[in-house]
CSV table of C-alpha atoms in Angstrom, one decimal:
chain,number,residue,atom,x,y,z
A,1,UNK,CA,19.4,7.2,-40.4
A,2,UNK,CA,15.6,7.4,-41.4
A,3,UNK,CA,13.0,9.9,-40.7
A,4,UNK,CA,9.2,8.4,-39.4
A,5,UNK,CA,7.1,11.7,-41.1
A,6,UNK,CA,4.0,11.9,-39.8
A,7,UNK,CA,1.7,14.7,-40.4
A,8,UNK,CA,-1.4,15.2,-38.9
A,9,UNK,CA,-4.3,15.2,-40.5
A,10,UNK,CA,-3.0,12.9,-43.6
A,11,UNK,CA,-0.9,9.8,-42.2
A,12,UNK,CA,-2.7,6.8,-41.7
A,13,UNK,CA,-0.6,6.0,-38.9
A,14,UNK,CA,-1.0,9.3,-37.1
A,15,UNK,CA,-2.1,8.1,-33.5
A,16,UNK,CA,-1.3,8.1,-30.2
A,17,UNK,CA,0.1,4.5,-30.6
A,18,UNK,CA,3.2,5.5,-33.1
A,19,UNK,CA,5.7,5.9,-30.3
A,20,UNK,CA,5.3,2.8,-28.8
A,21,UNK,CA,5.0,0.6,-32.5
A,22,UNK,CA,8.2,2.6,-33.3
A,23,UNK,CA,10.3,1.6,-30.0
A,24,UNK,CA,9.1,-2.1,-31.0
A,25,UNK,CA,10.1,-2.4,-33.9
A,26,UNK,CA,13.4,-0.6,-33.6
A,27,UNK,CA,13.9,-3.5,-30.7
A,28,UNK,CA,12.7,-6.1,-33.6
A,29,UNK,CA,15.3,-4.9,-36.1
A,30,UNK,CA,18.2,-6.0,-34.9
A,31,UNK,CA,16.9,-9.4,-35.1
A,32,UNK,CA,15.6,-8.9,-38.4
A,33,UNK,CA,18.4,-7.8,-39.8
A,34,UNK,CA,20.6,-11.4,-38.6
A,35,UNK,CA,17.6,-13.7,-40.1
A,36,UNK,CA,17.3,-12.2,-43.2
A,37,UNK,CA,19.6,-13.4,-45.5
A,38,UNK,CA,21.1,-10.6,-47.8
A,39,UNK,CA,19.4,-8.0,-46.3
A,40,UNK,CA,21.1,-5.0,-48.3
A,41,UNK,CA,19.5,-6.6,-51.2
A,42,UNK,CA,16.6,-5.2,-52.6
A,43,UNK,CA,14.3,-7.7,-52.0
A,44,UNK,CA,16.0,-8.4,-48.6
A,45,UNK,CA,14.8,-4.6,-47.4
A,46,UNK,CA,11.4,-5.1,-49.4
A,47,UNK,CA,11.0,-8.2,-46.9
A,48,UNK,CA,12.1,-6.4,-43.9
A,49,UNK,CA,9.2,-3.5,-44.5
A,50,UNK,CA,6.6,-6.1,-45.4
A,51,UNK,CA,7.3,-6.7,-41.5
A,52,UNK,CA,6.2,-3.9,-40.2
A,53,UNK,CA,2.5,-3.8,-42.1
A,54,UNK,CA,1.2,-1.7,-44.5
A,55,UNK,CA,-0.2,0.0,-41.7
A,56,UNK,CA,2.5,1.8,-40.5
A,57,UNK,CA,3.9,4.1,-43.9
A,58,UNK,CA,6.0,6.6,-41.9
A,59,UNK,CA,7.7,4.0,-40.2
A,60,UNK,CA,8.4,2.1,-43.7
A,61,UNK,CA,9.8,4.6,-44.8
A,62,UNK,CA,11.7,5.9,-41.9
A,63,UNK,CA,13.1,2.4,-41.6
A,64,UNK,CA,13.5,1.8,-45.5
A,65,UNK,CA,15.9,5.0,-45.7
A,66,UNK,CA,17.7,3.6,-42.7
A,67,UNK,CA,18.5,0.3,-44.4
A,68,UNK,CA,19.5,2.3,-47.7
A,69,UNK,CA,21.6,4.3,-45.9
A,70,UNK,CA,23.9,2.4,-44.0
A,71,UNK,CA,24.1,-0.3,-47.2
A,72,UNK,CA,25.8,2.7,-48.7
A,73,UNK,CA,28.1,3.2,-45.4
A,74,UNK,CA,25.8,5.4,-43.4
A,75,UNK,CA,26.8,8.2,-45.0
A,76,UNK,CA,23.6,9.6,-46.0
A,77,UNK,CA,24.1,8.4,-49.6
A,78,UNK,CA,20.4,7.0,-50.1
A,79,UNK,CA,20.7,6.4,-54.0
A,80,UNK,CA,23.7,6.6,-55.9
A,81,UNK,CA,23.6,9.2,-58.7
A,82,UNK,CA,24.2,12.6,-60.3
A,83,UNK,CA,22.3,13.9,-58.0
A,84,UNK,CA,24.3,12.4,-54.7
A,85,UNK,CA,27.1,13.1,-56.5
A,86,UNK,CA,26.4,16.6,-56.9
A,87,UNK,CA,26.7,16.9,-60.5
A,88,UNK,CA,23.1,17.6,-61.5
A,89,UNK,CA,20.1,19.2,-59.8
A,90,UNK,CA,16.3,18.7,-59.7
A,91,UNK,CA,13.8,21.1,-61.4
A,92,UNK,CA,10.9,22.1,-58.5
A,93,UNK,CA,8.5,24.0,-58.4
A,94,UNK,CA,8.1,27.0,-55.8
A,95,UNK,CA,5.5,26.9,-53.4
A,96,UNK,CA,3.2,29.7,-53.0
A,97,UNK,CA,1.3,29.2,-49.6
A,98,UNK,CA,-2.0,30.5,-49.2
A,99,UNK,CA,-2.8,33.7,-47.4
A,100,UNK,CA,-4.1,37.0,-48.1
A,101,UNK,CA,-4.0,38.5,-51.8
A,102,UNK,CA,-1.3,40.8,-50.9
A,103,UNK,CA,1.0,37.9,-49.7
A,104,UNK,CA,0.3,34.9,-52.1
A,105,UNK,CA,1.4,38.2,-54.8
A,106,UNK,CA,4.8,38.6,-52.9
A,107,UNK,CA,5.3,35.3,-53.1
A,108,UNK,CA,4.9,35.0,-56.5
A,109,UNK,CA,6.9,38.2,-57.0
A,110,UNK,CA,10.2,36.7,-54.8
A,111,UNK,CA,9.7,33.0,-56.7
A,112,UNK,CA,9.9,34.6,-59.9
A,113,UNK,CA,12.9,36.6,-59.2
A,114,UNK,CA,14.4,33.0,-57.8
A,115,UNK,CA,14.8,31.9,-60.9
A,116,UNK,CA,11.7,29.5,-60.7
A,117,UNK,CA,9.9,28.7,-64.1
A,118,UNK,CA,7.4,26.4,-62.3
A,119,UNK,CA,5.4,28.0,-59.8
A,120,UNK,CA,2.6,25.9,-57.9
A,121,UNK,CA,-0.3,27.5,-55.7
A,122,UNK,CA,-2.7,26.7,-53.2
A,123,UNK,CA,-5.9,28.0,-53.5
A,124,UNK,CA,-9.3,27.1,-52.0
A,125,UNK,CA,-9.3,28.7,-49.1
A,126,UNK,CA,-9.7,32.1,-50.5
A,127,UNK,CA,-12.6,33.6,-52.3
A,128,UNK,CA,-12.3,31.7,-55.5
A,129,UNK,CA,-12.7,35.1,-57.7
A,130,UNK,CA,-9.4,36.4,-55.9
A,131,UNK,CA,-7.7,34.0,-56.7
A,132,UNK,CA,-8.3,34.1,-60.1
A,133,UNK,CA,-7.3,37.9,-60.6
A,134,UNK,CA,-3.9,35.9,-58.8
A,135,UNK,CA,-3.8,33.8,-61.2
A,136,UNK,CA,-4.8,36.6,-64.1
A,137,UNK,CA,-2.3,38.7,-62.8
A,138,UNK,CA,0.4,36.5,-63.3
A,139,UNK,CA,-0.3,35.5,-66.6
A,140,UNK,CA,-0.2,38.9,-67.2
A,141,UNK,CA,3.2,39.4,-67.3
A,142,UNK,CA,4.0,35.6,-67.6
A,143,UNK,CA,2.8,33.4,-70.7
A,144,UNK,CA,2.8,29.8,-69.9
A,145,UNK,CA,5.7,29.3,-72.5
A,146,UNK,CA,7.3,31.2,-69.7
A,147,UNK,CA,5.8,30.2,-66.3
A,148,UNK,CA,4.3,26.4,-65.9
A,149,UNK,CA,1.3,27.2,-63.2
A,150,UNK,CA,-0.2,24.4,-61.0
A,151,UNK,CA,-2.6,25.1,-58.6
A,152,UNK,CA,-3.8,22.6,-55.2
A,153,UNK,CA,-7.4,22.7,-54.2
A,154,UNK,CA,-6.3,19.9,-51.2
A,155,UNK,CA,-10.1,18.8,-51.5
A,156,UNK,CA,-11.8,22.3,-51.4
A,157,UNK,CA,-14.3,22.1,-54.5
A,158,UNK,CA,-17.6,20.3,-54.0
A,159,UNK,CA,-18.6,17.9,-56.7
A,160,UNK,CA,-21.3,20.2,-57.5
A,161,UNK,CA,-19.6,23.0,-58.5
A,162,UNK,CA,-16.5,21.8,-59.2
A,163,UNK,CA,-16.4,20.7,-63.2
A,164,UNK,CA,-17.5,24.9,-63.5
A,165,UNK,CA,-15.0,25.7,-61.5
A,166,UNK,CA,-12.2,24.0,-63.6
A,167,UNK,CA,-13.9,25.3,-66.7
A,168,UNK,CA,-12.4,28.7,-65.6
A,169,UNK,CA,-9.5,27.8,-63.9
A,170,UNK,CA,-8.5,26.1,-67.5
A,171,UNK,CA,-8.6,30.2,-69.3
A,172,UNK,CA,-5.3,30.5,-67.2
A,173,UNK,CA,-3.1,28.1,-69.2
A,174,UNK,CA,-2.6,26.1,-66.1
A,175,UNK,CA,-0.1,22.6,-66.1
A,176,UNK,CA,-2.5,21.0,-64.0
A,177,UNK,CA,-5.1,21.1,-60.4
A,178,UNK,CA,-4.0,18.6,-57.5
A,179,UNK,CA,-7.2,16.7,-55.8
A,180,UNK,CA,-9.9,19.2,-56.8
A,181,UNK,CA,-12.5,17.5,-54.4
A,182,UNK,CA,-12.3,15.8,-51.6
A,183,UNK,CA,-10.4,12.1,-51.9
A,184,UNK,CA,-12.8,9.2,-51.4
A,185,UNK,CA,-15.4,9.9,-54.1
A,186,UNK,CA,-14.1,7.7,-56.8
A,187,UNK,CA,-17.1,7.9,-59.1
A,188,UNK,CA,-17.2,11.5,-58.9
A,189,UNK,CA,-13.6,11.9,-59.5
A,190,UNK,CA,-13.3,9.6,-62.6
A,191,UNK,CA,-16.5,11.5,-64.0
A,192,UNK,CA,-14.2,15.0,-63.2
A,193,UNK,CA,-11.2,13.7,-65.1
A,194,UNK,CA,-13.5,12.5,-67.4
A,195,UNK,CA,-14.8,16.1,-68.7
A,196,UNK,CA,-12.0,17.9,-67.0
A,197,UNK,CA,-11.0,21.0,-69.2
A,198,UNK,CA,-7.7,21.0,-67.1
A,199,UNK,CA,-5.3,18.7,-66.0
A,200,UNK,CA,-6.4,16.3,-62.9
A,201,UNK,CA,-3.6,15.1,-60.8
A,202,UNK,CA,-4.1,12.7,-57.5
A,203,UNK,CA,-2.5,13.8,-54.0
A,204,UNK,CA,-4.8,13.0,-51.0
A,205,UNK,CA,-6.4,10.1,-53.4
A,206,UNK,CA,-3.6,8.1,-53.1
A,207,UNK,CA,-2.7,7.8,-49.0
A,208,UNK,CA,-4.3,4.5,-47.2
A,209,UNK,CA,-5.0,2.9,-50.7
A,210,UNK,CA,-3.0,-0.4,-49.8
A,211,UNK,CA,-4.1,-3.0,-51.8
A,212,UNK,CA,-6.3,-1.4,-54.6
A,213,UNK,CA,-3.8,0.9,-56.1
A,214,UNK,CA,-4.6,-0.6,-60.0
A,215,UNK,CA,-8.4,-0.4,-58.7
A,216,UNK,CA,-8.4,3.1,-57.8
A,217,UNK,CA,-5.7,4.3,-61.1
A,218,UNK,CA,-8.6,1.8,-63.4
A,219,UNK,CA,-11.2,3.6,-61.9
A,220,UNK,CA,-10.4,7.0,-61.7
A,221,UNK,CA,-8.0,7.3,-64.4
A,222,UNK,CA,-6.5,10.0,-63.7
A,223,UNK,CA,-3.9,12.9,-66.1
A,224,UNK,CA,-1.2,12.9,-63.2
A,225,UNK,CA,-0.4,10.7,-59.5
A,226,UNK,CA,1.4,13.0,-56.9
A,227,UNK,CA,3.3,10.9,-54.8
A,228,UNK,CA,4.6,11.2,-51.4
A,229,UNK,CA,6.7,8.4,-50.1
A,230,UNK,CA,6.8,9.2,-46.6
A,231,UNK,CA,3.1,9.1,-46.4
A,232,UNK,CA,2.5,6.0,-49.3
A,233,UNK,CA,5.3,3.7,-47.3
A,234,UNK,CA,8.5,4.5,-49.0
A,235,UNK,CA,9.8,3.8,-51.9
A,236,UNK,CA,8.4,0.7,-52.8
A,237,UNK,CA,5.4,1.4,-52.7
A,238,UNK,CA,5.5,4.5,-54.4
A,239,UNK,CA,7.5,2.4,-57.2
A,240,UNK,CA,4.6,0.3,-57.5
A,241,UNK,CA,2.4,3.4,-57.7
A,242,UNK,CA,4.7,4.6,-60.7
A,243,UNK,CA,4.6,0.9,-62.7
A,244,UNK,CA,0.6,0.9,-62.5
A,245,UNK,CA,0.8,4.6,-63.5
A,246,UNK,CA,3.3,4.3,-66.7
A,247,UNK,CA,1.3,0.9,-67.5
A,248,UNK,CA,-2.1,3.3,-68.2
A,249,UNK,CA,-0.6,6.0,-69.6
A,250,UNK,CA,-0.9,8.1,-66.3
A,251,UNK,CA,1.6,10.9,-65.6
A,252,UNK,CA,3.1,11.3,-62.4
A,253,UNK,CA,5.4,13.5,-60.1
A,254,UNK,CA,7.0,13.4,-56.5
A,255,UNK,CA,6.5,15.9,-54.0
A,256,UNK,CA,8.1,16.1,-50.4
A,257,UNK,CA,5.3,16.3,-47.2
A,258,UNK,CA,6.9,18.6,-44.6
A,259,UNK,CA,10.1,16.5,-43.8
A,260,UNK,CA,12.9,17.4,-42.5
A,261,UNK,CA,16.3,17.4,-44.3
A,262,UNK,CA,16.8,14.3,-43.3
A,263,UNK,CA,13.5,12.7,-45.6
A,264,UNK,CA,14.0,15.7,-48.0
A,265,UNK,CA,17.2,14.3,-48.7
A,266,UNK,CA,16.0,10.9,-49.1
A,267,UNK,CA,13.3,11.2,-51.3
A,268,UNK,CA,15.4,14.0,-53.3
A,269,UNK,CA,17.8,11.2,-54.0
A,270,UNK,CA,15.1,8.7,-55.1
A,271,UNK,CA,13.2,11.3,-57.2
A,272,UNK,CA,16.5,11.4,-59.2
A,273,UNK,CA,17.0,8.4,-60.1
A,274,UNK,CA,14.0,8.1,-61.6
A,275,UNK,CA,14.9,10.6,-64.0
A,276,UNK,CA,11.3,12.6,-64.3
A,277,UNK,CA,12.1,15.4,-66.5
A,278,UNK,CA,9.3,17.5,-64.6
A,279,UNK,CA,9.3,19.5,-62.1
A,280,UNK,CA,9.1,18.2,-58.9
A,281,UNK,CA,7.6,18.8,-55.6
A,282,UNK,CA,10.2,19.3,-53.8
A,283,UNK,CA,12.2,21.8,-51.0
A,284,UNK,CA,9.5,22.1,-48.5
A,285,UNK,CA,12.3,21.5,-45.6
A,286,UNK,CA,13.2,24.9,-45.8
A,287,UNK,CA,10.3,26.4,-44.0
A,288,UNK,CA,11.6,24.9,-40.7
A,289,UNK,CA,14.0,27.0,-38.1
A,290,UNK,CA,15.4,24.4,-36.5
A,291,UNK,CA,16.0,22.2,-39.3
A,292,UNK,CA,19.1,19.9,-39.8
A,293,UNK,CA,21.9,21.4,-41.7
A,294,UNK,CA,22.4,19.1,-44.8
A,295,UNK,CA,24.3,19.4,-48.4
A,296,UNK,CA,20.7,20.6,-49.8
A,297,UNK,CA,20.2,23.5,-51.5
A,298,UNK,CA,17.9,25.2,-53.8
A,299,UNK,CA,19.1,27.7,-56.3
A,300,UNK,CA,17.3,29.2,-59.6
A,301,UNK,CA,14.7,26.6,-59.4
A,302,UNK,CA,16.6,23.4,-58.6
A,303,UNK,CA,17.3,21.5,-55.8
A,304,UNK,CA,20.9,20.4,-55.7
A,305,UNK,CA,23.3,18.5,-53.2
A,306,UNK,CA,26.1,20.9,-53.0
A,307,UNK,CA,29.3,18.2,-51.6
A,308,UNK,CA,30.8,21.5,-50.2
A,309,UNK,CA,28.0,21.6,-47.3
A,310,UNK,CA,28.2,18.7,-44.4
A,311,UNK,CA,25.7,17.1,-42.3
A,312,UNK,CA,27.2,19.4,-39.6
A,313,UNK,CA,24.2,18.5,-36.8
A,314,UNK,CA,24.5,15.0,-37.6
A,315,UNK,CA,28.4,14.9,-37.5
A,316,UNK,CA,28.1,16.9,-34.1
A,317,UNK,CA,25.5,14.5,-32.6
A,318,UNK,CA,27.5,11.0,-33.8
A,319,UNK,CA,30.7,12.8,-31.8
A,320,UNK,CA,28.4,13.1,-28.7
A,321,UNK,CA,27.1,9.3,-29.1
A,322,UNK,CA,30.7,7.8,-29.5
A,323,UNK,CA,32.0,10.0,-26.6
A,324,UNK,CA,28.9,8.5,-24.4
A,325,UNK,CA,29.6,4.9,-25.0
């Protein structure tokens, strides 16, 4: 089982065609799978999502985790580790979504009493001297040796103002700023990271760069790469990101993009055995209602894969398919 994320507004492949390139090349599979020899192999699935076209990330990845999956017995084991095996967790950070002052600070209030030690927030769309006194009043009572801070500006700064506007965000002890202007402007964002008192880390940057990954990482040269694999075409490609990344020196971390527990649990499980000691962006499937029960959990800061939690919805819905046929 695989999950085809795509979010509006950032997927490449977000159109009104995905439906009908899915159905195709679920009909394709099938056949794929009997001409490829050793398919469960690593470069046997690598050759299977070079099929579908680098156009099409959220399907790569939906299909990638498929094939993973039922190599390991379709059992929802994606990687084999620690983590799968429920012995160790994965540090996050907690999310503070953007929103009045009075919210964003209860947020940060309920995260801190979580247990988090990372804490993460949007800003941008607020007026920018509010949410400094957000960011003030946390280190208030929370040095950085304490509480790691990263903020998000998803793009919000313009390139003329924006090296000023890092200047103060930097007096906060922050870990880092994701995409501080808008992605695209290459020149502009290699002169930020350039002069950049504060930690530059590439989000938005990174989606519907193909074939000029080393390009972009040589010309930009960024502190940190954020990558999400359901938007970047799985985990191949985001491994490739990683390589070119380590090769220059360039941080990195991996963050989730709205999926539910079925990709959560997917890229949780790669994220692991990769064995970043950061925090990771990770645990976003919670903010749905209707989301798939799964062995995930988050407690004190950590995501973990409790084995005494089933796939309950799943288990329920592969009853119903066998009783149909």
């Amino acid at each position: 089982m695989g999950e085809c994320a795509v979010l509006k507004g950032l997927s490449i492949d977000n159109t009104p065609e995905f439906e009908s390139h899915l159905q195709k090349i679920c009909q394709q599979l099938p056949e794929w799978l009997t001409q490829t020899s050793e398919w469960y192999t690593d470069e046997g699935i690598e050759k299977m999502i070079g099929l579908i076209g680098n156009t099409l990330p959220a399907i790569q990845f939906g299909v990638e985790t498929a094939l993973l999956d039922l190599r390991n017995g379709g059992k929802r084991i994606i990687f084999k580790n620690d983590f799968s095996a429920g012995k160790t967790g994965i540090p996050i950070n907690g999310l503070i979504w953007m929103g009045k002052p009075e919210f964003m600070r209860q947020q940060i209030d309920e995260k801190l009493m979580q247990g988090y030690t990372c804490l993460k927030l949007k800003i941008g769309a607020l007026d920018f001297d509010k949410e400094c006194e957000l960011l003030g009043y946390i280190r208030k009572q929370y040095p950085a040796e304490q509480i790691t801070l990263r903020v998000d500006a998803n793009g919000a700064f313009s390139t003329g103002d924006a090296l000023e506007k890092l200047k103060i965000l930097a007096q906060y002890d922050l870990h880092s700023i994701e995409q501080p202007i808008r992605q695209g402007q290459w020149s502009e964002m290699a002169s930020l990271c350039r002069h950049t008192p504060l930690l530059i880390a590439l989000d938005e940057e990174l989606i519907g760069v193909i074939d000029k990954k080393q390009e972009l990482l040589q010309t930009i040269h960024p502190q940190f790469i954020i990558l999400k694999p359901s938007l970047l075409g799985g985990f191949h490609h985001s491994l490739e990101w990683i390589k070119l990344a380590e090769k220059m020196n360039i941080g990195w971390w991996i963050t989730s993009a709205l999926e539910s527990n079925i990709g959560l649990n997917a890229i949780s499980q790669f994220t692991a055995s990769l064995n970043n000691p950061l925090p990771q962006g990770l645990g976003t499937g919670q903010l749905y209602s209707n989301n798939i029960t799964s062995p995930l959990e988050i407690s004190k800061g950590y995501l973990h894969y409790n084995l005494a939690r089933s796939w309950s919805d799943i288990l329920k819905m592969e009853r119903s398919i066998k009783n149909y046929f």
